[in-house]
XYZ file of C-alpha atoms in Angstrom:
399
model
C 17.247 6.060 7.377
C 15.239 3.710 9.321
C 16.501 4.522 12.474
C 15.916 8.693 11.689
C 12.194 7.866 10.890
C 12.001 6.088 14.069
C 13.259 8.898 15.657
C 10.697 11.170 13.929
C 7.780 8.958 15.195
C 9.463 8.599 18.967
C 9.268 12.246 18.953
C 5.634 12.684 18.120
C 5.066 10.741 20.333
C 5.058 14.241 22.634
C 2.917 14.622 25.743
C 2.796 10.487 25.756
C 6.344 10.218 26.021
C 6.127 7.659 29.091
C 4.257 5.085 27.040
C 7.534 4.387 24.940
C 8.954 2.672 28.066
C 7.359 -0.663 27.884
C 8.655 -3.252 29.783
C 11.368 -5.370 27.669
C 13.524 -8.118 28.815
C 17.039 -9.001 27.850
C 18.099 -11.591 24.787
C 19.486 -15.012 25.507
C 22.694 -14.300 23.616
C 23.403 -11.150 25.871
C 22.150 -13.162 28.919
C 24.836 -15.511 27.953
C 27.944 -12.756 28.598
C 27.130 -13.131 32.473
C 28.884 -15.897 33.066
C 32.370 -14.887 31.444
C 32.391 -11.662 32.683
C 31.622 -12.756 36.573
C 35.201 -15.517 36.046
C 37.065 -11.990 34.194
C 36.022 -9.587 37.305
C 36.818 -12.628 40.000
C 39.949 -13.464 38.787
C 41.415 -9.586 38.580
C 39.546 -8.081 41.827
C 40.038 -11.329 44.090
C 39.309 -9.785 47.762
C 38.492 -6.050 47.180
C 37.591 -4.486 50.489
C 33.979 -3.503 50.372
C 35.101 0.508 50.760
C 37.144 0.255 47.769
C 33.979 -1.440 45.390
C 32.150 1.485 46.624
C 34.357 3.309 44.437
C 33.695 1.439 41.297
C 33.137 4.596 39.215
C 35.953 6.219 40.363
C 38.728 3.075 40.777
C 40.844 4.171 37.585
C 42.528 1.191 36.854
C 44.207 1.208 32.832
C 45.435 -2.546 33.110
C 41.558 -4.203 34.072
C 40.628 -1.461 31.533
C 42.934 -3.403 29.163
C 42.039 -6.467 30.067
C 38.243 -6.269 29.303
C 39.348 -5.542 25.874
C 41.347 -7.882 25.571
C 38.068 -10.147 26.459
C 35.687 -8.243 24.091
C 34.063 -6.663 26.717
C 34.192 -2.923 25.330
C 33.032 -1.518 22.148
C 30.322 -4.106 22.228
C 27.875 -2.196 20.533
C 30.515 -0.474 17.572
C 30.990 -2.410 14.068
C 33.015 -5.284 13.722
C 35.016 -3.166 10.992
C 36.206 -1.098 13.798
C 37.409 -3.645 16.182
C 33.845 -3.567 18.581
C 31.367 -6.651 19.432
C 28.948 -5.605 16.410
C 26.338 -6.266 19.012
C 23.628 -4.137 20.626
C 22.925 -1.718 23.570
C 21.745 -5.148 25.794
C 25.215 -6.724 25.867
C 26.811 -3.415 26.987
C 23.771 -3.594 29.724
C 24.741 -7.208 30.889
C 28.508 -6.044 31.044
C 27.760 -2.394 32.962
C 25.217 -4.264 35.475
C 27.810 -6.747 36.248
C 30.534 -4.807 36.282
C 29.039 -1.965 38.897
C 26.989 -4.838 40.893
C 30.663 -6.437 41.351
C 32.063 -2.855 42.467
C 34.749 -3.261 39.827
C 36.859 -0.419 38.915
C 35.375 1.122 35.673
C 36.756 4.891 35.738
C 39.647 4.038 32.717
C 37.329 3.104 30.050
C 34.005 4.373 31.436
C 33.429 7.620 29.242
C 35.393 6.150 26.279
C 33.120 2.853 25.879
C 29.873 4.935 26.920
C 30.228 8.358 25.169
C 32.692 9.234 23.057
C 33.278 5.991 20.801
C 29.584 6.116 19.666
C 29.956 10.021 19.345
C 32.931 9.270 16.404
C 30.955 6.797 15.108
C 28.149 8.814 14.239
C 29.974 12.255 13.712
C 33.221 11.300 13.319
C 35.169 11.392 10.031
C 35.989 7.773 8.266
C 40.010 8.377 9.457
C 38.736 9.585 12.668
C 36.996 5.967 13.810
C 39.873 4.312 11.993
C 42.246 5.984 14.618
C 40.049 6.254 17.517
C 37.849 3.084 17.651
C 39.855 0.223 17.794
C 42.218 1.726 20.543
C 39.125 2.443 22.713
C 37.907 -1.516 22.003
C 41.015 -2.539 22.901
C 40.942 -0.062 26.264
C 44.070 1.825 25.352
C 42.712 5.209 24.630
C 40.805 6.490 27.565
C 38.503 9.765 27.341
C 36.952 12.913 28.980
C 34.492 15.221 28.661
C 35.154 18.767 28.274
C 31.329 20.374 29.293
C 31.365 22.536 32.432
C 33.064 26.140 32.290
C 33.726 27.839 35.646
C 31.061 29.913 36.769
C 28.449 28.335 34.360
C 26.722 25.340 36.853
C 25.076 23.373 34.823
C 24.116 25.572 31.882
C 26.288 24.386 29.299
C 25.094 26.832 26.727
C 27.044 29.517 28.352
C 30.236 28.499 26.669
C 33.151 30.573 26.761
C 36.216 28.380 26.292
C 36.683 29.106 22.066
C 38.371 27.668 19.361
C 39.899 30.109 16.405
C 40.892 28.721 12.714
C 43.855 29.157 11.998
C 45.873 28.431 8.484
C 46.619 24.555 9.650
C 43.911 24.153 11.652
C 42.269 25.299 15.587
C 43.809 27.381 18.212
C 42.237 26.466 21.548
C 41.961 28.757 24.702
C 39.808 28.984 27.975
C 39.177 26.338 30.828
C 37.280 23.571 31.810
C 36.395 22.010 35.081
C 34.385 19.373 36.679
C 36.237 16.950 34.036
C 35.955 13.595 34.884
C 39.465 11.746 35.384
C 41.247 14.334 32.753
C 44.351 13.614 34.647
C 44.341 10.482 33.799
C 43.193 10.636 30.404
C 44.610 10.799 26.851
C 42.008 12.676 24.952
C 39.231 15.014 25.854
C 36.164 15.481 23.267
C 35.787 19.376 24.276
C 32.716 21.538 24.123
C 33.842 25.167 22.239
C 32.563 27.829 20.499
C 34.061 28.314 17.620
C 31.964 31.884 16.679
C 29.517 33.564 18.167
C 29.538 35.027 22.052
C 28.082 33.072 25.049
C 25.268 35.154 24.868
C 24.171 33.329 21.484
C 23.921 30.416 24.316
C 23.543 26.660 21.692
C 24.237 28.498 18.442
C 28.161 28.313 17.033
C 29.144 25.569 19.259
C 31.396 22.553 17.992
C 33.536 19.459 19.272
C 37.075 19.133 19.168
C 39.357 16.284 19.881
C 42.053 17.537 22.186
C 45.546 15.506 22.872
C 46.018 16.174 26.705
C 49.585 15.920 26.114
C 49.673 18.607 23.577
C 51.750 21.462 24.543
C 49.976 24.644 26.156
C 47.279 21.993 27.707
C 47.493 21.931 31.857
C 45.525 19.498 34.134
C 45.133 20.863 37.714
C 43.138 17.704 40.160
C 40.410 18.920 41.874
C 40.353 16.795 45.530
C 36.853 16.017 46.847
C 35.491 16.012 50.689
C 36.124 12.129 50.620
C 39.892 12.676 49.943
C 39.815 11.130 46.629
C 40.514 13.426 43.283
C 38.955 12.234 39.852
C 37.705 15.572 39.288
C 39.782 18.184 37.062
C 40.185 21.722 36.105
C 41.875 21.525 32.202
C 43.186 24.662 31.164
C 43.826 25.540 27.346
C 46.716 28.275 26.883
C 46.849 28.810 22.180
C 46.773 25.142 22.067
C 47.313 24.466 18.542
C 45.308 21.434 16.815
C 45.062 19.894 13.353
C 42.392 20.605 11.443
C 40.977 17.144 11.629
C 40.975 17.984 15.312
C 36.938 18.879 14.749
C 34.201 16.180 15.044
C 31.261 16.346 12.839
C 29.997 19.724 11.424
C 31.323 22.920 12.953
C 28.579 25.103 14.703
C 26.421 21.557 15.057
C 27.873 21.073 18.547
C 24.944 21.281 21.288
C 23.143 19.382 19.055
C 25.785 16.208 19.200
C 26.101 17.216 22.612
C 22.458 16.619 23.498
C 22.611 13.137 21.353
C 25.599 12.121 23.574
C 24.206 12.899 27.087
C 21.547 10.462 26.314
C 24.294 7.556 26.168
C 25.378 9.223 29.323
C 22.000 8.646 31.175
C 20.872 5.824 29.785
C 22.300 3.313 30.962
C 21.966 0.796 33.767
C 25.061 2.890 35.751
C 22.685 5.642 37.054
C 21.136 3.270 39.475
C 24.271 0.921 41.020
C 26.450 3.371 42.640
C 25.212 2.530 45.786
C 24.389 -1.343 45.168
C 27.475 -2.920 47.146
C 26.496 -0.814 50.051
C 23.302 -2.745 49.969
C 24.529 -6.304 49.479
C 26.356 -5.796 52.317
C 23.674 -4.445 54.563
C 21.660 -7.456 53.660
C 24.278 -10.199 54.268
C 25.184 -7.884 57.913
C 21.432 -8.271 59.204
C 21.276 -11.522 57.987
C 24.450 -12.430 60.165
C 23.087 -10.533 62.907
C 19.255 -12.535 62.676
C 17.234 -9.669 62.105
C 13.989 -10.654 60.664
C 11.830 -7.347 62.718
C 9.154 -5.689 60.388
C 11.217 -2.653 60.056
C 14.263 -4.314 58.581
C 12.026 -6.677 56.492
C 10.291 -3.333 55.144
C 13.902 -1.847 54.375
C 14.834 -4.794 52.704
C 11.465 -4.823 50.709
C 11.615 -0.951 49.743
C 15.706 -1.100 48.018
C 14.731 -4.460 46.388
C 11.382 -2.842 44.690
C 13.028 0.364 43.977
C 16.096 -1.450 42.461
C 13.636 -3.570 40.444
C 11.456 -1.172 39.225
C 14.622 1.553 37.972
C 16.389 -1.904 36.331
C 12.606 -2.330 34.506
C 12.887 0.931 33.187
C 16.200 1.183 32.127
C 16.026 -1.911 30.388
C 12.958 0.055 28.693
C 15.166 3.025 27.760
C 17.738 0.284 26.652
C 15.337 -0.756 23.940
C 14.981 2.421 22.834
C 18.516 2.347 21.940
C 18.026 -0.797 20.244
C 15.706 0.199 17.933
C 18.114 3.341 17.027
C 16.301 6.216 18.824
C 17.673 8.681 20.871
C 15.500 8.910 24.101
C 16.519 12.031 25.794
C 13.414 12.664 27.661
C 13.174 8.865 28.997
C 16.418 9.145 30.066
C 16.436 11.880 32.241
C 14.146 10.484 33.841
C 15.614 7.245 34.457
C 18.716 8.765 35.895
C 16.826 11.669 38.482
C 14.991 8.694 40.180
C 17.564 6.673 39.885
C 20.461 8.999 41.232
C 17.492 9.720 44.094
C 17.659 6.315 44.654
C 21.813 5.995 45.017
C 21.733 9.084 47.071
C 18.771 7.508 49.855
C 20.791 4.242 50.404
C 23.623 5.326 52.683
C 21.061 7.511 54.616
C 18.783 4.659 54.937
C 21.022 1.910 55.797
C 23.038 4.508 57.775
C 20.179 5.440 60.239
C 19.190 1.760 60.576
C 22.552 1.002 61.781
C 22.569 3.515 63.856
C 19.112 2.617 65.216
C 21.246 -1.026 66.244
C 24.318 0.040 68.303
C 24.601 -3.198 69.966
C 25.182 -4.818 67.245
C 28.602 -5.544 66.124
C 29.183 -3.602 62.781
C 32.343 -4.474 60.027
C 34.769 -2.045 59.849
C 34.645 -2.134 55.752
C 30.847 -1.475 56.426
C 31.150 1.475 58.421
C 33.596 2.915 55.966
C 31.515 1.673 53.125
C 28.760 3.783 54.698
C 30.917 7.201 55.311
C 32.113 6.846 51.961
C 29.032 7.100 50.174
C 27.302 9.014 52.677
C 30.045 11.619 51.473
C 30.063 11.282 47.824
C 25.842 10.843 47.424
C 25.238 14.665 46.709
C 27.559 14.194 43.737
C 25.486 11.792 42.388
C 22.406 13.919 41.167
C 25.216 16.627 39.380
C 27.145 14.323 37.128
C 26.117 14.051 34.129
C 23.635 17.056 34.538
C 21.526 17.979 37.588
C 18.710 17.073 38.987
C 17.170 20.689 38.381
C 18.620 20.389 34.398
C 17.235 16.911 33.963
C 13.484 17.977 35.299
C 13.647 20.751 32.851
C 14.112 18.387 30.107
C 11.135 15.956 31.318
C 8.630 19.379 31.465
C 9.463 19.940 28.462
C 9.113 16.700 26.994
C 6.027 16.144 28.585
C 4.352 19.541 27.074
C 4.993 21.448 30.055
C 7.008 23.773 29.682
Protein backbone atom coordinates (compact mmCIF):
# COMPACT_ATOMS: atom_id res chain seq x y z
CA UNK A 1 0.00 0.00 0.00
CA UNK A 2 2.76 2.28 0.72
CA UNK A 3 4.53 1.81 -2.26
CA UNK A 4 0.96 2.40 -4.54
CA UNK A 5 0.51 5.80 -2.69
CA UNK A 6 3.95 6.63 -3.58
CA UNK A 7 3.22 5.89 -6.88
CA UNK A 8 0.09 8.10 -6.81
CA UNK A 9 2.16 11.12 -5.55
CA UNK A 10 5.25 10.32 -8.20
CA UNK A 11 2.63 10.68 -10.72
CA UNK A 12 1.28 14.05 -9.75
CA UNK A 13 4.12 15.01 -9.79
CA UNK A 14 3.23 15.71 -13.82
CA UNK A 15 4.84 18.51 -15.80
CA UNK A 16 7.77 18.44 -12.88
CA UNK A 17 8.60 15.04 -13.56
CA UNK A 18 12.51 15.83 -13.81
CA UNK A 19 12.67 17.06 -10.23
CA UNK A 20 12.13 13.36 -8.94
CA UNK A 21 15.70 12.61 -10.15
CA UNK A 22 17.73 13.96 -7.37
CA UNK A 23 21.05 13.01 -7.09
CA UNK A 24 21.43 9.79 -4.68
CA UNK A 25 24.45 7.82 -3.95
CA UNK A 26 24.85 4.14 -3.35
CA UNK A 27 24.70 2.30 0.36
CA UNK A 28 27.80 0.95 2.01
CA UNK A 29 26.39 -2.57 2.18
CA UNK A 30 25.82 -2.60 -1.72
CA UNK A 31 29.20 -0.78 -2.14
CA UNK A 32 30.53 -3.72 -0.35
CA UNK A 33 29.43 -6.47 -3.33
CA UNK A 34 32.28 -4.81 -5.56
CA UNK A 35 34.87 -6.52 -4.35
CA UNK A 36 33.48 -10.23 -4.63
CA UNK A 37 32.05 -9.81 -7.75
CA UNK A 38 35.43 -8.23 -9.49
CA UNK A 39 37.48 -11.97 -7.88
CA UNK A 40 33.93 -14.03 -9.46
CA UNK A 41 34.25 -12.20 -13.07
CA UNK A 42 38.38 -12.50 -12.93
CA UNK A 43 38.53 -15.86 -12.12
CA UNK A 44 35.83 -17.16 -14.99
CA UNK A 45 36.77 -14.53 -17.91
CA UNK A 46 40.71 -14.65 -17.26
CA UNK A 47 42.07 -13.03 -20.72
CA UNK A 48 38.91 -12.19 -22.79
CA UNK A 49 39.99 -10.49 -25.98
CA UNK A 50 38.75 -6.96 -25.89
CA UNK A 51 36.32 -7.77 -29.20
CA UNK A 52 34.68 -10.45 -27.37
CA UNK A 53 33.83 -7.99 -23.94
CA UNK A 54 32.38 -5.79 -26.49
CA UNK A 55 29.85 -8.35 -26.70
CA UNK A 56 28.91 -8.51 -23.11
CA UNK A 57 25.16 -8.29 -23.80
CA UNK A 58 25.16 -10.69 -26.28
CA UNK A 59 28.03 -13.45 -24.88
CA UNK A 60 25.31 -16.18 -23.88
CA UNK A 61 27.13 -18.12 -21.61
CA UNK A 62 24.54 -20.67 -19.20
CA UNK A 63 27.55 -21.98 -16.99
CA UNK A 64 28.90 -18.06 -15.73
CA UNK A 65 25.08 -17.61 -15.74
CA UNK A 66 25.10 -20.48 -13.20
CA UNK A 67 27.79 -19.55 -11.49
CA UNK A 68 26.63 -16.02 -10.37
CA UNK A 69 23.88 -17.84 -8.75
CA UNK A 70 25.58 -19.96 -7.29
CA UNK A 71 27.39 -16.68 -5.66
CA UNK A 72 24.09 -14.81 -4.93
CA UNK A 73 24.58 -12.56 -7.52
CA UNK A 74 20.99 -12.83 -9.23
CA UNK A 75 17.64 -12.36 -7.82
CA UNK A 76 19.18 -9.82 -5.52
CA UNK A 77 16.34 -7.74 -5.24
CA UNK A 78 13.40 -10.90 -4.94
CA UNK A 79 12.40 -12.25 -1.27
CA UNK A 80 14.46 -14.43 0.60
CA UNK A 81 11.32 -16.90 0.58
CA UNK A 82 11.95 -17.32 -3.02
CA UNK A 83 15.56 -18.07 -3.09
CA UNK A 84 16.72 -14.05 -4.09
CA UNK A 85 19.18 -11.59 -2.03
CA UNK A 86 16.03 -9.88 -0.23
CA UNK A 87 17.97 -6.78 -1.04
CA UNK A 88 17.23 -3.68 -3.11
CA UNK A 89 17.47 -2.21 -6.69
CA UNK A 90 21.30 -0.72 -5.57
CA UNK A 91 22.91 -4.15 -5.18
CA UNK A 92 21.54 -5.29 -8.58
CA UNK A 93 23.18 -1.72 -9.74
CA UNK A 94 26.67 -2.57 -8.18
CA UNK A 95 26.44 -6.15 -9.83
CA UNK A 96 25.09 -4.81 -13.57
CA UNK A 97 27.83 -1.85 -13.48
CA UNK A 98 30.46 -4.32 -12.76
CA UNK A 99 29.45 -6.87 -14.68
CA UNK A 100 29.06 -4.69 -18.18
CA UNK A 101 32.22 -2.37 -17.12
CA UNK A 102 34.14 -5.92 -17.02
CA UNK A 103 32.56 -6.86 -20.57
CA UNK A 104 31.36 -10.09 -19.00
CA UNK A 105 28.98 -12.22 -20.79
CA UNK A 106 25.45 -11.44 -19.37
CA UNK A 107 23.00 -12.59 -22.34
CA UNK A 108 21.88 -16.13 -20.23
CA UNK A 109 20.39 -14.52 -17.30
CA UNK A 110 20.03 -10.91 -18.50
CA UNK A 111 16.13 -10.70 -19.17
CA UNK A 112 15.37 -13.35 -16.50
CA UNK A 113 17.14 -11.39 -13.46
CA UNK A 114 15.97 -7.89 -15.01
CA UNK A 115 12.37 -8.48 -16.29
CA UNK A 116 10.60 -11.31 -15.94
CA UNK A 117 11.41 -12.55 -12.23
CA UNK A 118 10.06 -9.21 -10.83
CA UNK A 119 7.12 -9.46 -13.43
CA UNK A 120 5.99 -13.05 -11.47
CA UNK A 121 6.59 -11.54 -8.46
CA UNK A 122 4.20 -8.92 -8.74
CA UNK A 123 1.63 -10.65 -11.15
CA UNK A 124 2.45 -13.94 -10.84
CA UNK A 125 0.35 -16.58 -9.04
CA UNK A 126 1.80 -17.95 -5.44
CA UNK A 127 2.71 -21.56 -7.46
CA UNK A 128 3.92 -19.53 -10.26
CA UNK A 129 7.05 -17.75 -8.16
CA UNK A 130 7.33 -21.04 -6.31
CA UNK A 131 8.27 -22.67 -9.74
CA UNK A 132 9.81 -19.87 -11.48
CA UNK A 133 11.87 -17.85 -8.92
CA UNK A 134 14.25 -19.90 -7.39
CA UNK A 135 15.40 -21.50 -10.78
CA UNK A 136 16.00 -17.97 -12.17
CA UNK A 137 18.16 -17.13 -8.66
CA UNK A 138 19.90 -20.00 -9.16
CA UNK A 139 20.47 -19.05 -13.19
CA UNK A 140 18.90 -22.21 -14.50
CA UNK A 141 15.83 -20.89 -16.12
CA UNK A 142 16.71 -18.31 -18.66
CA UNK A 143 13.94 -15.97 -20.37
CA UNK A 144 12.65 -13.94 -23.40
CA UNK A 145 10.48 -11.51 -24.33
CA UNK A 146 7.78 -12.07 -26.69
CA UNK A 147 6.86 -8.04 -27.78
CA UNK A 148 7.51 -7.26 -31.45
CA UNK A 149 5.07 -8.78 -34.22
CA UNK A 150 6.28 -8.58 -37.84
CA UNK A 151 5.25 -5.64 -39.55
CA UNK A 152 4.37 -3.72 -36.29
CA UNK A 153 8.00 -1.61 -35.55
CA UNK A 154 7.77 -0.56 -32.46
CA UNK A 155 4.05 -0.20 -31.81
CA UNK A 156 3.38 -2.95 -29.63
CA UNK A 157 -0.29 -2.26 -29.36
CA UNK A 158 -0.82 -3.66 -32.74
CA UNK A 159 -0.86 -7.20 -31.49
CA UNK A 160 -1.89 -9.91 -33.58
CA UNK A 161 -0.27 -13.10 -32.31
CA UNK A 162 -3.66 -14.48 -30.02
CA UNK A 163 -4.30 -16.81 -27.49
CA UNK A 164 -7.89 -18.85 -27.49
CA UNK A 165 -9.34 -20.72 -24.18
CA UNK A 166 -9.76 -23.74 -24.57
CA UNK A 167 -11.43 -26.54 -22.05
CA UNK A 168 -7.78 -27.18 -20.26
CA UNK A 169 -6.45 -24.11 -20.82
CA UNK A 170 -4.74 -21.57 -24.00
CA UNK A 171 -4.20 -22.37 -27.56
CA UNK A 172 -1.44 -20.13 -28.89
CA UNK A 173 -0.91 -19.03 -32.60
CA UNK A 174 0.93 -16.19 -34.58
CA UNK A 175 4.70 -15.05 -34.55
CA UNK A 176 7.10 -13.11 -32.90
CA UNK A 177 10.36 -11.58 -33.87
CA UNK A 178 13.08 -9.39 -32.71
CA UNK A 179 13.20 -11.90 -29.56
CA UNK A 180 16.13 -11.59 -27.73
CA UNK A 181 18.24 -14.98 -27.45
CA UNK A 182 14.81 -17.19 -27.81
CA UNK A 183 17.03 -19.81 -29.20
CA UNK A 184 18.66 -20.14 -26.42
CA UNK A 185 16.05 -19.79 -23.98
CA UNK A 186 13.65 -21.97 -21.94
CA UNK A 187 10.67 -19.78 -21.46
CA UNK A 188 9.28 -16.76 -23.19
CA UNK A 189 6.76 -14.35 -21.15
CA UNK A 190 4.66 -13.57 -24.51
CA UNK A 191 2.63 -10.51 -25.34
CA UNK A 192 -1.11 -11.87 -26.82
CA UNK A 193 -4.37 -10.89 -27.26
CA UNK A 194 -6.52 -12.98 -25.92
CA UNK A 195 -9.97 -10.99 -27.38
CA UNK A 196 -10.44 -8.19 -29.11
CA UNK A 197 -8.78 -7.26 -32.80
CA UNK A 198 -5.50 -5.25 -33.19
CA UNK A 199 -7.46 -2.46 -33.99
CA UNK A 200 -8.65 -2.25 -30.18
CA UNK A 201 -4.66 -1.50 -30.01
CA UNK A 202 -3.86 -1.90 -25.50
CA UNK A 203 -7.33 -3.23 -24.71
CA UNK A 204 -7.68 -7.37 -24.38
CA UNK A 205 -4.06 -7.95 -24.16
CA UNK A 206 -2.52 -10.57 -21.60
CA UNK A 207 0.84 -12.51 -20.72
CA UNK A 208 1.45 -15.99 -21.10
CA UNK A 209 4.25 -18.18 -20.02
CA UNK A 210 5.31 -20.22 -23.00
CA UNK A 211 7.67 -23.56 -22.72
CA UNK A 212 9.92 -23.12 -25.90
CA UNK A 213 10.14 -26.73 -26.01
CA UNK A 214 6.49 -27.27 -26.18
CA UNK A 215 5.40 -28.94 -29.26
CA UNK A 216 4.04 -26.69 -32.25
CA UNK A 217 6.65 -23.84 -30.93
CA UNK A 218 9.60 -23.11 -33.76
CA UNK A 219 12.65 -20.79 -33.22
CA UNK A 220 14.12 -19.53 -36.55
CA UNK A 221 17.80 -17.19 -35.61
CA UNK A 222 17.78 -14.09 -37.11
CA UNK A 223 21.81 -13.30 -38.10
CA UNK A 224 22.83 -9.63 -37.78
CA UNK A 225 25.33 -7.44 -40.14
CA UNK A 226 28.11 -8.25 -37.48
CA UNK A 227 27.74 -12.04 -38.13
CA UNK A 228 26.52 -12.80 -34.76
CA UNK A 229 22.66 -14.13 -34.23
CA UNK A 230 20.93 -13.45 -30.74
CA UNK A 231 18.01 -12.20 -32.47
CA UNK A 232 14.88 -14.60 -33.19
CA UNK A 233 11.76 -15.05 -35.10
CA UNK A 234 9.41 -17.59 -32.62
CA UNK A 235 6.63 -18.95 -34.37
CA UNK A 236 3.45 -20.40 -32.51
CA UNK A 237 1.55 -23.19 -34.68
CA UNK A 238 -2.07 -24.36 -31.86
CA UNK A 239 0.44 -24.48 -29.19
CA UNK A 240 -1.46 -25.84 -26.41
CA UNK A 241 -0.76 -24.43 -22.71
CA UNK A 242 -2.10 -25.05 -19.21
CA UNK A 243 -4.27 -22.85 -17.89
CA UNK A 244 -1.87 -21.59 -15.30
CA UNK A 245 0.09 -20.72 -18.41
CA UNK A 246 -1.45 -16.87 -17.88
CA UNK A 247 0.31 -14.27 -15.65
CA UNK A 248 -1.71 -11.91 -13.69
CA UNK A 249 -5.25 -10.84 -14.85
CA UNK A 250 -6.28 -11.63 -18.41
CA UNK A 251 -6.97 -8.46 -20.61
CA UNK A 252 -4.48 -6.45 -17.93
CA UNK A 253 -1.53 -7.09 -20.26
CA UNK A 254 -0.15 -3.61 -21.71
CA UNK A 255 -0.59 -2.45 -18.50
CA UNK A 256 2.10 -5.14 -16.88
CA UNK A 257 3.79 -4.63 -19.98
CA UNK A 258 4.37 -0.91 -19.46
CA UNK A 259 5.37 -1.71 -15.57
CA UNK A 260 8.01 -4.16 -16.95
CA UNK A 261 9.72 -1.97 -19.63
CA UNK A 262 10.57 0.33 -16.87
CA UNK A 263 12.88 -2.51 -15.26
CA UNK A 264 14.02 -2.77 -18.80
CA UNK A 265 15.29 0.91 -19.00
CA UNK A 266 16.18 1.55 -15.85
CA UNK A 267 18.96 0.31 -15.16
CA UNK A 268 22.64 1.16 -15.24
CA UNK A 269 22.93 -1.30 -18.67
CA UNK A 270 21.58 1.43 -21.04
CA UNK A 271 24.74 3.38 -20.72
CA UNK A 272 27.88 0.57 -20.73
CA UNK A 273 27.55 -1.07 -23.99
CA UNK A 274 30.17 0.81 -25.31
CA UNK A 275 32.38 1.29 -22.00
CA UNK A 276 35.26 -1.34 -22.84
CA UNK A 277 35.66 0.38 -26.11
CA UNK A 278 36.56 3.37 -24.08
CA UNK A 279 38.90 1.90 -21.48
CA UNK A 280 40.75 0.79 -24.13
CA UNK A 281 41.00 3.98 -26.10
CA UNK A 282 42.26 5.59 -22.97
CA UNK A 283 44.95 3.05 -21.96
CA UNK A 284 45.96 3.11 -26.26
CA UNK A 285 46.65 7.03 -26.14
CA UNK A 286 48.09 6.75 -22.99
CA UNK A 287 50.65 4.12 -24.45
CA UNK A 288 51.03 6.16 -27.40
CA UNK A 289 51.80 9.74 -25.09
CA UNK A 290 49.12 11.71 -26.33
CA UNK A 291 48.40 14.49 -24.02
CA UNK A 292 47.21 17.21 -27.33
CA UNK A 293 44.07 19.36 -26.39
CA UNK A 294 41.95 17.42 -28.70
CA UNK A 295 42.50 14.05 -27.11
CA UNK A 296 42.44 15.64 -23.59
CA UNK A 297 38.91 17.18 -24.68
CA UNK A 298 37.78 13.56 -25.90
CA UNK A 299 38.83 12.14 -22.87
CA UNK A 300 37.04 14.96 -20.83
CA UNK A 301 33.64 14.77 -22.93
CA UNK A 302 33.08 10.40 -22.43
CA UNK A 303 34.20 10.82 -18.77
CA UNK A 304 31.45 13.76 -18.10
CA UNK A 305 28.89 12.15 -20.18
CA UNK A 306 29.52 8.74 -18.47
CA UNK A 307 29.31 10.57 -15.12
CA UNK A 308 26.48 12.53 -15.55
CA UNK A 309 24.09 9.29 -17.23
CA UNK A 310 25.62 7.04 -14.01
CA UNK A 311 24.18 10.28 -11.73
CA UNK A 312 20.99 9.86 -13.18
CA UNK A 313 20.49 6.41 -13.28
CA UNK A 314 21.46 6.04 -9.88
CA UNK A 315 18.50 8.73 -9.51
CA UNK A 316 16.03 6.51 -11.39
CA UNK A 317 17.53 3.63 -9.20
CA UNK A 318 16.08 5.30 -6.15
CA UNK A 319 13.01 5.54 -7.56
CA UNK A 320 12.90 1.90 -7.58
CA UNK A 321 13.89 1.84 -4.12
CA UNK A 322 11.28 3.62 -2.79
CA UNK A 323 8.73 1.22 -4.85
CA UNK A 324 7.71 3.53 -7.75
CA UNK A 325 7.56 2.78 -11.15
CA UNK A 326 9.36 5.63 -13.10
CA UNK A 327 8.45 5.17 -16.65
CA UNK A 328 8.90 8.65 -17.77
CA UNK A 329 12.49 9.01 -15.96
CA UNK A 330 13.45 6.11 -17.52
CA UNK A 331 13.02 6.71 -20.93
CA UNK A 332 14.83 9.24 -20.60
CA UNK A 333 17.74 7.80 -19.02
CA UNK A 334 18.06 5.18 -21.68
CA UNK A 335 17.55 7.74 -25.12
CA UNK A 336 20.60 9.77 -23.83
CA UNK A 337 22.16 7.11 -22.71
CA UNK A 338 21.82 4.70 -25.83
CA UNK A 339 22.91 8.28 -27.72
CA UNK A 340 25.74 8.08 -25.73
CA UNK A 341 26.74 4.11 -26.56
CA UNK A 342 25.97 4.80 -30.12
CA UNK A 343 28.64 8.24 -30.34
CA UNK A 344 31.59 6.24 -28.81
CA UNK A 345 32.77 4.06 -31.68
CA UNK A 346 32.23 7.09 -34.04
CA UNK A 347 34.19 9.25 -31.81
CA UNK A 348 37.02 7.13 -30.90
CA UNK A 349 36.81 5.75 -34.47
CA UNK A 350 37.49 9.13 -36.26
CA UNK A 351 40.21 10.00 -33.70
CA UNK A 352 42.01 6.96 -34.65
CA UNK A 353 41.67 7.54 -37.84
CA UNK A 354 42.81 11.17 -37.46
CA UNK A 355 46.38 9.15 -36.01
CA UNK A 356 47.44 6.68 -38.77
CA UNK A 357 50.93 6.63 -37.68
CA UNK A 358 50.26 5.37 -34.79
CA UNK A 359 50.43 1.76 -34.18
CA UNK A 360 46.81 0.52 -33.37
CA UNK A 361 45.92 -3.22 -31.49
CA UNK A 362 44.39 -5.50 -33.55
CA UNK A 363 41.59 -6.32 -30.66
CA UNK A 364 41.11 -2.44 -30.85
CA UNK A 365 40.44 -2.14 -34.35
CA UNK A 366 38.03 -5.01 -34.16
CA UNK A 367 36.67 -3.69 -30.94
CA UNK A 368 35.92 -0.55 -32.96
CA UNK A 369 34.20 -2.35 -36.21
CA UNK A 370 32.28 -4.29 -33.90
CA UNK A 371 30.46 -1.69 -32.26
CA UNK A 372 30.62 0.65 -34.98
CA UNK A 373 28.29 -2.17 -36.53
CA UNK A 374 26.00 -3.03 -33.80
CA UNK A 375 25.49 0.96 -32.40
CA UNK A 376 22.21 1.57 -34.48
CA UNK A 377 20.78 -1.39 -32.57
CA UNK A 378 21.28 0.21 -29.56
CA UNK A 379 18.53 3.03 -29.62
CA UNK A 380 15.73 0.02 -30.85
CA UNK A 381 16.05 -2.48 -28.06
CA UNK A 382 14.03 -2.17 -25.62
CA UNK A 383 11.87 0.48 -27.54
CA UNK A 384 13.06 3.26 -29.86
CA UNK A 385 14.31 6.28 -29.64
CA UNK A 386 11.13 7.81 -31.47
CA UNK A 387 8.77 5.48 -28.82
CA UNK A 388 10.75 6.56 -25.80
CA UNK A 389 10.45 10.57 -26.74
CA UNK A 390 6.80 9.98 -27.05
CA UNK A 391 6.63 8.79 -23.60
CA UNK A 392 8.82 11.85 -22.14
CA UNK A 393 6.17 14.48 -24.17
CA UNK A 394 3.80 13.02 -22.67
CA UNK A 395 5.03 12.87 -19.32
CA UNK A 396 6.13 16.21 -19.42
CA UNK A 397 2.46 17.65 -20.45
CA UNK A 398 3.26 17.80 -23.96
CA UNK A 399 1.61 15.86 -25.73
Amino acid sequence: MAGRSAQAAHNRKGPSVFESLSPSSLPAADEALREPIRRLIADAMGPTPLDRRARSWQGFDAAFSRALGQAGFLGLTLPERYGGGGRGPFARFVIVEELLSAGAPVAAHWIADRQSAPLILGYGSEAQRRFYLPRICRGEAFFCIGMSEPGSGSDLASVRTRAERTGKGWRLGGQKIWTTNAQHSDYMIALVRTSGAAADRQAGLSQLIVDLRAPGVAVRPIVDLTGDAHFAEVFFDDVELADDALIGTEGEGWKQVTAELAFERSGPERIYSSIVLVDAWIAHVARAGRRDAATLALAGRMTAEIATLRAMSLAVTALLAQGLSPVVEASLVKDLGTGFEQAVPRWIGDDLAAHPDEAVAPELHRTVAYLSQIAPSFSLRGGTREILRGIIARGLGLR
